mmCIF file of C-alpha atoms and ligand atoms in Angstrom:
data_model
loop_
_atom_site.group_PDB
_atom_site.id
_atom_site.type_symbol
_atom_site.label_atom_id
_atom_site.label_comp_id
_atom_site.label_asym_id
_atom_site.label_seq_id
_atom_site.Cartn_x
_atom_site.Cartn_y
_atom_site.Cartn_z
ATOM 1 C CA UNK A 9 -64.216 47.147 -96.372
ATOM 2 C CA UNK A 10 -63.971 45.586 -93.007
ATOM 3 C CA UNK A 11 -64.096 42.052 -91.982
ATOM 4 C CA UNK A 12 -66.813 41.944 -89.278
ATOM 5 C CA UNK A 13 -67.377 38.712 -87.075
ATOM 6 C CA UNK A 14 -71.315 38.759 -85.715
ATOM 7 C CA UNK A 15 -71.860 35.964 -83.294
ATOM 8 C CA UNK A 16 -75.776 35.104 -82.849
ATOM 9 C CA UNK A 17 -76.106 35.960 -86.837
ATOM 10 C CA UNK A 18 -79.108 33.711 -87.380
ATOM 11 C CA UNK A 19 -81.046 35.676 -84.373
ATOM 12 C CA UNK A 20 -83.425 38.519 -84.699
ATOM 13 C CA UNK A 21 -80.843 41.114 -83.847
ATOM 14 C CA UNK A 22 -77.792 39.261 -85.689
ATOM 15 C CA UNK A 23 -79.317 38.916 -88.781
ATOM 16 C CA UNK A 24 -80.699 42.480 -89.131
ATOM 17 C CA UNK A 25 -76.748 43.675 -87.945
ATOM 18 C CA UNK A 26 -75.573 41.128 -90.527
ATOM 19 C CA UNK A 27 -78.048 43.044 -93.266
ATOM 20 C CA UNK A 28 -76.904 46.399 -92.271
ATOM 21 C CA UNK A 29 -73.105 45.755 -92.233
ATOM 22 C CA UNK A 30 -73.378 44.241 -95.844
ATOM 23 C CA UNK A 31 -75.477 47.085 -96.946
ATOM 24 C CA UNK A 32 -72.324 49.349 -95.467
ATOM 25 C CA UNK A 33 -69.957 47.591 -98.085
ATOM 26 C CA UNK A 34 -68.613 45.336 -95.210
ATOM 27 C CA UNK A 35 -67.560 41.463 -95.423
ATOM 28 C CA UNK A 36 -70.060 39.690 -92.584
ATOM 29 C CA UNK A 37 -68.839 36.351 -90.888
ATOM 30 C CA UNK A 38 -72.257 35.035 -89.451
ATOM 31 C CA UNK A 39 -71.674 32.818 -86.608
ATOM 32 C CA UNK A 40 -74.501 30.901 -84.757
ATOM 33 C CA UNK A 41 -74.881 27.448 -82.960
ATOM 34 C CA UNK A 42 -78.824 27.922 -83.962
ATOM 35 C CA UNK A 43 -79.963 26.989 -80.350
ATOM 36 C CA UNK A 44 -82.385 29.911 -80.788
ATOM 37 C CA UNK A 45 -81.526 31.287 -83.886
ATOM 38 C CA UNK A 46 -82.828 30.279 -87.360
ATOM 39 C CA UNK A 47 -81.067 30.047 -90.492
ATOM 40 C CA UNK A 48 -84.501 31.455 -92.255
ATOM 41 C CA UNK A 49 -83.211 34.634 -90.922
ATOM 42 C CA UNK A 50 -80.310 35.029 -92.850
ATOM 43 C CA UNK A 51 -80.828 32.359 -95.929
ATOM 44 C CA UNK A 52 -81.084 35.488 -98.103
ATOM 45 C CA UNK A 53 -77.417 36.098 -97.608
ATOM 46 C CA UNK A 54 -76.086 32.808 -98.776
ATOM 47 C CA UNK A 55 -75.508 33.428 -102.135
ATOM 48 C CA UNK A 56 -73.553 36.546 -101.522
ATOM 49 C CA UNK A 57 -69.659 36.332 -101.560
ATOM 50 C CA UNK A 58 -69.329 39.033 -99.089
ATOM 51 C CA UNK A 59 -71.189 36.626 -96.321
ATOM 52 C CA UNK A 60 -69.779 33.555 -94.678
ATOM 53 C CA UNK A 61 -71.646 31.650 -92.387
ATOM 54 C CA UNK A 62 -69.994 29.188 -89.486
ATOM 55 C CA UNK A 63 -71.957 26.989 -87.505
ATOM 56 C CA UNK A 64 -70.360 27.010 -83.801
ATOM 57 C CA UNK A 65 -70.935 27.285 -80.252
ATOM 58 C CA UNK A 66 -68.774 30.347 -78.873
ATOM 59 C CA UNK A 67 -68.721 29.115 -75.620
ATOM 60 C CA UNK A 68 -66.241 26.655 -77.181
ATOM 61 C CA UNK A 69 -62.718 27.827 -78.470
ATOM 62 C CA UNK A 70 -63.725 30.311 -81.580
ATOM 63 C CA UNK A 71 -61.238 30.060 -84.544
ATOM 64 C CA UNK A 72 -61.691 32.545 -87.420
ATOM 65 C CA UNK A 73 -58.966 32.576 -89.896
ATOM 66 C CA UNK A 74 -57.548 35.978 -91.676
ATOM 67 C CA UNK A 75 -58.127 39.502 -90.466
ATOM 68 C CA UNK A 76 -60.877 40.665 -88.345
ATOM 69 C CA UNK A 77 -61.761 44.334 -87.733
ATOM 70 C CA UNK A 78 -64.888 44.169 -85.739
ATOM 71 C CA UNK A 79 -66.575 41.730 -83.678
ATOM 72 C CA UNK A 80 -70.127 42.210 -82.661
ATOM 73 C CA UNK A 81 -71.168 39.661 -79.739
ATOM 74 C CA UNK A 82 -74.991 39.126 -80.137
ATOM 75 C CA UNK A 83 -75.025 35.390 -79.533
ATOM 76 C CA UNK A 84 -77.602 34.580 -76.609
ATOM 77 C CA UNK A 85 -81.120 33.458 -75.517
ATOM 78 C CA UNK A 86 -82.559 36.478 -75.089
ATOM 79 C CA UNK A 87 -86.258 35.797 -73.971
ATOM 80 C CA UNK A 88 -87.142 34.608 -70.398
ATOM 81 C CA UNK A 89 -88.846 31.449 -71.358
ATOM 82 C CA UNK A 90 -85.719 30.417 -73.478
ATOM 83 C CA UNK A 91 -83.253 31.404 -70.681
ATOM 84 C CA UNK A 92 -85.637 29.576 -68.122
ATOM 85 C CA UNK A 93 -85.239 26.409 -70.559
ATOM 86 C CA UNK A 94 -81.475 26.842 -70.945
ATOM 87 C CA UNK A 95 -79.823 28.314 -67.914
ATOM 88 C CA UNK A 96 -76.679 26.804 -68.221
ATOM 89 C CA UNK A 97 -76.034 27.829 -72.043
ATOM 90 C CA UNK A 98 -77.187 31.316 -71.247
ATOM 91 C CA UNK A 99 -74.608 31.567 -68.629
ATOM 92 C CA UNK A 100 -71.856 30.087 -70.733
ATOM 93 C CA UNK A 101 -72.355 32.266 -73.778
ATOM 94 C CA UNK A 102 -72.470 35.505 -71.878
ATOM 95 C CA UNK A 103 -69.517 34.364 -69.839
ATOM 96 C CA UNK A 104 -67.305 31.773 -71.479
ATOM 97 C CA UNK A 105 -68.357 32.749 -75.002
ATOM 98 C CA UNK A 106 -67.492 36.539 -74.077
ATOM 99 C CA UNK A 107 -64.219 35.602 -72.891
ATOM 100 C CA UNK A 108 -63.597 33.493 -75.928
ATOM 101 C CA UNK A 109 -64.487 36.435 -78.157
ATOM 102 C CA UNK A 110 -62.307 38.885 -76.266
ATOM 103 C CA UNK A 111 -59.420 36.765 -76.612
ATOM 104 C CA UNK A 112 -60.021 36.707 -80.463
ATOM 105 C CA UNK A 113 -60.373 40.255 -80.455
ATOM 106 C CA UNK A 114 -57.031 40.835 -78.807
ATOM 107 C CA UNK A 115 -55.423 38.316 -81.017
ATOM 108 C CA UNK A 116 -56.974 39.990 -84.179
ATOM 109 C CA UNK A 117 -56.361 43.799 -83.101
ATOM 110 C CA UNK A 118 -60.306 43.905 -83.432
ATOM 111 C CA UNK A 119 -62.651 46.412 -82.129
ATOM 112 C CA UNK A 120 -65.380 44.392 -80.033
ATOM 113 C CA UNK A 121 -69.154 45.409 -79.379
ATOM 114 C CA UNK A 122 -70.770 43.509 -76.735
ATOM 115 C CA UNK A 123 -74.755 43.068 -76.762
ATOM 116 C CA UNK A 124 -75.528 43.963 -73.193
ATOM 117 C CA UNK A 125 -79.099 44.576 -71.813
ATOM 118 C CA UNK A 126 -81.377 46.556 -69.673
ATOM 119 C CA UNK A 127 -81.702 43.826 -67.619
ATOM 120 C CA UNK A 128 -78.291 44.752 -65.948
ATOM 121 C CA UNK A 129 -80.527 47.191 -64.073
ATOM 122 C CA UNK A 130 -82.787 44.380 -62.587
ATOM 123 C CA UNK A 131 -85.990 45.455 -61.311
ATOM 124 C CA UNK A 132 -84.857 49.030 -61.193
ATOM 125 C CA UNK A 133 -85.350 51.524 -58.286
ATOM 126 C CA UNK A 134 -84.794 54.444 -60.223
ATOM 127 C CA UNK A 135 -86.837 55.698 -62.975
ATOM 128 C CA UNK A 136 -85.994 55.999 -66.039
ATOM 129 C CA UNK A 137 -82.724 53.978 -65.895
ATOM 130 C CA UNK A 138 -79.560 55.639 -66.743
ATOM 131 C CA UNK A 139 -76.226 54.347 -67.200
ATOM 132 C CA UNK A 140 -74.806 55.088 -63.985
ATOM 133 C CA UNK A 141 -77.254 53.070 -62.061
ATOM 134 C CA UNK A 142 -75.922 49.825 -60.774
ATOM 135 C CA UNK A 143 -79.325 47.847 -60.906
ATOM 136 C CA UNK A 144 -81.258 45.847 -58.563
ATOM 137 C CA UNK A 145 -80.764 42.175 -59.615
ATOM 138 C CA UNK A 146 -81.602 38.712 -57.778
ATOM 139 C CA UNK A 147 -78.535 36.872 -58.702
ATOM 140 C CA UNK A 148 -80.325 33.497 -58.090
ATOM 141 C CA UNK A 149 -83.758 34.182 -59.459
ATOM 142 C CA UNK A 150 -85.087 32.505 -62.672
ATOM 143 C CA UNK A 151 -83.664 35.744 -64.690
ATOM 144 C CA UNK A 152 -80.557 35.651 -62.920
ATOM 145 C CA UNK A 153 -78.828 33.398 -65.297
ATOM 146 C CA UNK A 154 -79.166 36.162 -67.996
ATOM 147 C CA UNK A 155 -78.816 39.200 -65.813
ATOM 148 C CA UNK A 156 -75.683 38.041 -64.140
ATOM 149 C CA UNK A 157 -74.037 36.726 -67.326
ATOM 150 C CA UNK A 158 -74.588 40.146 -69.010
ATOM 151 C CA UNK A 159 -73.175 41.976 -65.847
ATOM 152 C CA UNK A 160 -70.180 39.658 -65.891
ATOM 153 C CA UNK A 161 -69.949 40.029 -69.566
ATOM 154 C CA UNK A 162 -69.296 43.729 -68.927
ATOM 155 C CA UNK A 163 -67.038 43.422 -66.259
ATOM 156 C CA UNK A 164 -64.839 41.302 -68.130
ATOM 157 C CA UNK A 165 -65.194 43.386 -71.419
ATOM 158 C CA UNK A 166 -64.148 46.489 -69.106
ATOM 159 C CA UNK A 167 -61.218 44.252 -67.761
ATOM 160 C CA UNK A 168 -59.831 43.623 -71.190
ATOM 161 C CA UNK A 169 -60.356 47.520 -72.011
ATOM 162 C CA UNK A 170 -58.306 48.666 -68.957
ATOM 163 C CA UNK A 171 -55.791 45.827 -68.537
ATOM 164 C CA UNK A 172 -55.044 45.336 -72.479
ATOM 165 C CA UNK A 173 -55.976 48.439 -74.084
ATOM 166 C CA UNK A 174 -58.747 46.471 -76.294
ATOM 167 C CA UNK A 175 -61.164 48.709 -78.196
ATOM 168 C CA UNK A 176 -64.480 47.707 -76.665
ATOM 169 C CA UNK A 177 -68.063 49.029 -76.686
ATOM 170 C CA UNK A 178 -71.036 48.180 -74.838
ATOM 171 C CA UNK A 179 -74.917 48.503 -75.692
ATOM 172 C CA UNK A 180 -77.534 48.152 -73.260
ATOM 173 C CA UNK A 181 -80.335 47.023 -75.208
ATOM 174 C CA UNK A 182 -83.932 47.538 -74.117
ATOM 175 C CA UNK A 183 -86.926 45.870 -75.543
ATOM 176 C CA UNK A 184 -86.417 45.741 -79.183
ATOM 177 C CA UNK A 185 -89.061 44.424 -81.892
ATOM 178 C CA UNK A 186 -89.497 43.797 -85.296
ATOM 179 C CA UNK A 187 -89.793 41.440 -88.299
ATOM 180 C CA UNK A 188 -87.829 38.016 -87.511
ATOM 181 C CA UNK A 189 -89.045 37.818 -83.852
ATOM 182 C CA UNK A 190 -89.612 34.276 -82.928
ATOM 183 C CA UNK A 191 -93.711 33.548 -83.074
ATOM 184 C CA UNK A 192 -93.036 31.365 -80.065
ATOM 185 C CA UNK A 193 -90.287 32.873 -78.314
ATOM 186 C CA UNK A 194 -92.609 33.493 -75.268
ATOM 187 C CA UNK A 195 -91.965 37.606 -75.620
ATOM 188 C CA UNK A 196 -94.828 39.740 -75.070
ATOM 189 C CA UNK A 197 -94.927 41.047 -78.668
ATOM 190 C CA UNK A 198 -94.706 37.704 -80.399
ATOM 191 C CA UNK A 199 -97.276 36.316 -78.159
ATOM 192 C CA UNK A 200 -99.936 39.111 -78.458
ATOM 193 C CA UNK A 201 -99.559 39.259 -82.143
ATOM 194 C CA UNK A 202 -100.037 35.402 -82.461
ATOM 195 C CA UNK A 203 -103.022 35.321 -79.862
ATOM 196 C CA UNK A 204 -104.669 38.167 -81.552
ATOM 197 C CA UNK A 205 -104.399 37.004 -85.263
ATOM 198 C CA UNK A 206 -105.431 33.342 -83.972
ATOM 199 C CA UNK A 207 -108.533 35.063 -81.715
ATOM 200 C CA UNK A 208 -107.306 34.043 -78.684
ATOM 201 C CA UNK A 209 -106.921 35.351 -75.341
ATOM 202 C CA UNK A 210 -103.818 37.915 -75.145
ATOM 203 C CA UNK A 211 -101.970 36.612 -71.880
ATOM 204 C CA UNK A 212 -101.280 39.615 -69.854
ATOM 205 C CA UNK A 213 -99.112 38.569 -67.033
ATOM 206 C CA UNK A 214 -99.929 40.371 -63.407
ATOM 207 C CA UNK A 215 -102.278 43.138 -63.677
ATOM 208 C CA UNK A 216 -100.732 44.431 -66.570
ATOM 209 C CA UNK A 217 -99.488 47.539 -65.126
ATOM 210 C CA UNK A 218 -95.766 46.639 -65.534
ATOM 211 C CA UNK A 219 -94.517 48.999 -68.283
ATOM 212 C CA UNK A 220 -91.900 48.413 -70.769
ATOM 213 C CA UNK A 221 -90.698 50.779 -73.566
ATOM 214 C CA UNK A 222 -90.453 49.156 -76.918
ATOM 215 C CA UNK A 223 -87.836 50.250 -79.882
ATOM 216 C CA UNK A 224 -88.131 49.300 -83.454
ATOM 217 C CA UNK A 225 -85.397 47.093 -84.789
ATOM 218 C CA UNK A 226 -84.124 49.530 -87.327
ATOM 219 C CA UNK A 227 -83.871 52.353 -84.890
ATOM 220 C CA UNK A 228 -81.523 49.994 -82.643
ATOM 221 C CA UNK A 229 -79.615 48.863 -85.496
ATOM 222 C CA UNK A 230 -78.675 52.523 -86.161
ATOM 223 C CA UNK A 231 -77.513 53.319 -82.724
ATOM 224 C CA UNK A 232 -75.810 50.187 -82.456
ATOM 225 C CA UNK A 233 -73.851 50.949 -85.861
ATOM 226 C CA UNK A 234 -72.999 54.566 -84.498
ATOM 227 C CA UNK A 235 -71.811 53.107 -81.021
ATOM 228 C CA UNK A 236 -69.357 50.885 -82.952
ATOM 229 C CA UNK A 237 -67.847 53.624 -85.007
ATOM 230 C CA UNK A 238 -67.657 55.945 -82.085
ATOM 231 C CA UNK A 239 -64.729 56.515 -79.661
ATOM 232 C CA UNK A 240 -66.593 55.710 -76.481
ATOM 233 C CA UNK A 241 -65.998 52.927 -74.406
ATOM 234 C CA UNK A 242 -68.382 52.936 -71.576
ATOM 235 C CA UNK A 243 -72.097 51.399 -71.678
ATOM 236 C CA UNK A 244 -74.602 53.207 -73.857
ATOM 237 C CA UNK A 245 -78.249 52.840 -73.495
ATOM 238 C CA UNK A 246 -80.200 52.237 -76.889
ATOM 239 C CA UNK A 247 -83.795 52.247 -76.602
ATOM 240 C CA UNK A 248 -87.112 53.810 -77.196
ATOM 241 C CA UNK A 249 -88.093 56.117 -73.938
ATOM 242 C CA UNK A 250 -91.901 55.904 -75.324
ATOM 243 C CA UNK A 251 -93.286 53.675 -72.307
ATOM 244 C CA UNK A 252 -96.350 51.735 -71.906
ATOM 245 C CA UNK A 253 -98.281 49.423 -69.680
ATOM 246 C CA UNK A 254 -98.387 45.723 -70.588
ATOM 247 C CA UNK A 255 -102.257 45.933 -70.695
ATOM 248 C CA UNK A 256 -102.333 49.180 -73.001
ATOM 249 C CA UNK A 257 -99.682 47.315 -75.114
ATOM 250 C CA UNK A 258 -102.151 44.360 -75.437
ATOM 251 C CA UNK A 259 -105.042 46.899 -75.954
ATOM 252 C CA UNK A 260 -103.057 48.577 -78.927
ATOM 253 C CA UNK A 261 -102.373 45.060 -80.810
ATOM 254 C CA UNK A 262 -106.109 44.019 -80.248
ATOM 255 C CA UNK A 263 -107.163 47.813 -82.097
ATOM 256 C CA UNK A 264 -104.589 47.145 -84.645
ATOM 257 C CA UNK A 265 -105.416 43.184 -85.672
ATOM 258 C CA UNK A 266 -109.313 43.915 -84.998
ATOM 259 C CA UNK A 267 -110.176 40.205 -84.298
ATOM 260 C CA UNK A 268 -113.466 40.181 -82.537
ATOM 261 C CA UNK A 269 -112.832 37.009 -80.695
ATOM 262 C CA UNK A 270 -109.413 38.208 -79.083
ATOM 263 C CA UNK A 271 -109.585 39.948 -75.902
ATOM 264 C CA UNK A 272 -106.923 40.154 -72.674
ATOM 265 C CA UNK A 273 -106.971 37.564 -70.183
ATOM 266 C CA UNK A 274 -104.682 38.178 -66.658
ATOM 267 C CA UNK A 275 -102.172 35.425 -65.549
ATOM 268 C CA UNK A 276 -99.847 35.087 -62.706
ATOM 269 C CA UNK A 277 -96.835 37.498 -62.835
ATOM 270 C CA UNK A 278 -93.543 35.516 -63.523
ATOM 271 C CA UNK A 279 -90.856 35.609 -60.582
ATOM 272 C CA UNK A 280 -88.812 38.847 -60.357
ATOM 273 C CA UNK A 281 -90.547 40.367 -63.406
ATOM 274 C CA UNK A 282 -89.317 44.270 -63.558
ATOM 275 C CA UNK A 283 -92.269 46.655 -62.794
ATOM 276 C CA UNK A 284 -90.785 49.440 -64.529
ATOM 277 C CA UNK A 285 -88.221 49.789 -67.502
ATOM 278 C CA UNK A 286 -87.533 52.492 -69.760
ATOM 279 C CA UNK A 287 -84.236 54.250 -70.988
ATOM 280 C CA UNK A 288 -82.702 57.215 -70.315
ATOM 281 C CA UNK A 289 -81.192 57.914 -73.644
ATOM 282 C CA UNK A 290 -79.369 61.174 -72.922
ATOM 283 C CA UNK A 291 -75.675 59.673 -73.234
ATOM 284 C CA UNK A 292 -76.840 58.365 -76.738
ATOM 285 C CA UNK A 293 -78.112 61.624 -77.824
ATOM 286 C CA UNK A 294 -75.077 63.277 -76.661
ATOM 287 C CA UNK A 295 -72.377 61.039 -77.842
ATOM 288 C CA UNK A 296 -73.913 59.223 -80.620
ATOM 289 C CA UNK A 297 -76.301 62.080 -81.962
ATOM 290 C CA UNK A 298 -78.825 59.203 -81.948
ATOM 291 C CA UNK A 299 -82.604 59.146 -80.720
ATOM 292 C CA UNK A 300 -85.332 56.735 -82.219
ATOM 293 C CA UNK A 301 -87.064 57.752 -85.227
ATOM 294 C CA UNK A 302 -89.775 54.914 -85.942
ATOM 295 C CA UNK A 303 -93.144 55.770 -83.420
ATOM 296 C CA UNK A 304 -94.498 52.424 -81.989
ATOM 297 C CA UNK A 305 -97.854 53.085 -84.359
ATOM 298 C CA UNK A 306 -95.395 52.745 -87.131
ATOM 299 C CA UNK A 307 -93.258 49.886 -86.005
ATOM 300 C CA UNK A 308 -96.061 47.961 -85.185
ATOM 301 C CA UNK A 309 -97.614 48.412 -88.489
ATOM 302 C CA UNK A 310 -94.333 46.931 -89.932
ATOM 303 C CA UNK A 311 -94.274 44.319 -87.554
ATOM 304 C CA UNK A 312 -97.735 43.204 -88.127
ATOM 305 C CA UNK A 313 -97.424 42.687 -91.758
ATOM 306 C CA UNK A 314 -94.697 40.127 -90.760
ATOM 307 C CA UNK A 315 -96.511 38.462 -88.204
ATOM 308 C CA UNK A 316 -99.615 37.892 -90.668
ATOM 309 C CA UNK A 317 -97.280 36.122 -92.715
ATOM 310 C CA UNK A 318 -95.774 33.756 -90.213
ATOM 311 C CA UNK A 319 -98.379 33.036 -87.788
ATOM 312 C CA UNK A 320 -100.375 29.874 -88.690
ATOM 313 C CA UNK A 321 -104.063 29.754 -87.903
HETATM 314 N N1 UDP B 631 -95.746 39.586 -70.829
HETATM 315 C C1 UDP B 631 -97.196 39.328 -70.675
HETATM 316 N N2 UDP B 631 -97.571 38.391 -71.507
HETATM 317 C C2 UDP B 631 -96.802 37.333 -72.242
HETATM 318 C C3 UDP B 631 -95.308 37.652 -72.218
HETATM 319 C C4 UDP B 631 -95.092 38.677 -71.578
HETATM 320 O O1 UDP B 631 -97.728 39.740 -69.813
HETATM 321 O O2 UDP B 631 -97.659 36.587 -73.002
HETATM 322 C C5 UDP B 631 -95.026 40.608 -69.858
HETATM 323 C C6 UDP B 631 -93.897 39.990 -68.823
HETATM 324 O O3 UDP B 631 -94.652 39.759 -67.595
HETATM 325 C C7 UDP B 631 -93.142 41.519 -68.865
HETATM 326 C C8 UDP B 631 -93.697 42.200 -70.195
HETATM 327 O O4 UDP B 631 -94.465 41.549 -70.498
HETATM 328 O O5 UDP B 631 -93.914 42.352 -67.788
HETATM 329 C C9 UDP B 631 -92.434 42.058 -71.067
HETATM 330 O O6 UDP B 631 -92.184 40.426 -71.192
HETATM 331 P P1 UDP B 631 -91.030 39.967 -72.140
HETATM 332 O O7 UDP B 631 -91.112 38.713 -71.922
HETATM 333 O O8 UDP B 631 -91.602 40.532 -73.711
HETATM 334 O O9 UDP B 631 -89.475 40.454 -72.100
HETATM 335 P P2 UDP B 631 -88.650 41.371 -70.539
HETATM 336 O O10 UDP B 631 -89.096 42.720 -70.704
HETATM 337 O O11 UDP B 631 -89.860 40.928 -69.500
HETATM 338 O O12 UDP B 631 -87.339 40.883 -70.703
#
């Protein structure tokens, strides 16, 4: 049994990770300030003796009593509309928050895994993106607050590794989806499902030719679990290389929901929206013996069941 601190535990990924670590028999301390998280995602865990919840903003000094073996830093606004609304908090949680958690890991002798992102590649000039690529990021654009916070996060994490010998793991997460995503978080999948269910127009940004590669949450959690337990301290992409254009993706959701009054509509493309995104997962395959198992058809089916329950018509 290990004692595991998970920041952002009330969020989409943090809550799934909390479930997984509890299932593996560990003691989980969930931390969140509920800026974008929701206690509903973890309320099923509150009766358990092996789960504790701390309401705390990790940008401020973090204190956790007792031993800690693992720290997973997943606290951050993660949707473009969230970090446009909360640019300073986004910068702080990725920078000051990461610094605090690295300090905590050092004090406790814990291994730390930080949630980085495909956004470190920006609007990529190579395709697919492998971990050797340094990225094409606009530091002062609207997405810069997230991208640069995560790039700083990687830099300071590697510095703690090389200077303090801290055990670190860095996962670069590509677009992930599944139950517990916020209906109104502005990301493409919740937007399209709720619009299709309500019979509204699906808001495709730009001409819909930009691509993304969507990974089902259970696959991502498996990859993160394996990375944490591995001995590898450089960044590892975890994502599903099955790439699709946003308009094709809209059509798949229209076909699945089958609401005759829903259709695609086209709107302005947000500033600095990456044109292409697809993970090269060679490294994850080699080091973690990991690859995604859940097809988009199956993942979307499971996710549709969730959205049917939570979208208010
Ligand atoms: N997008 C869209 N309609 C929406 C929301 C997003 O067409 O209602 C597009 C967005 O412009 C981007 C892609 O879908 O090209 C994925 O956007 P998302 O916000 O989900 O995440 P990103 O991958 O850009 O971080």
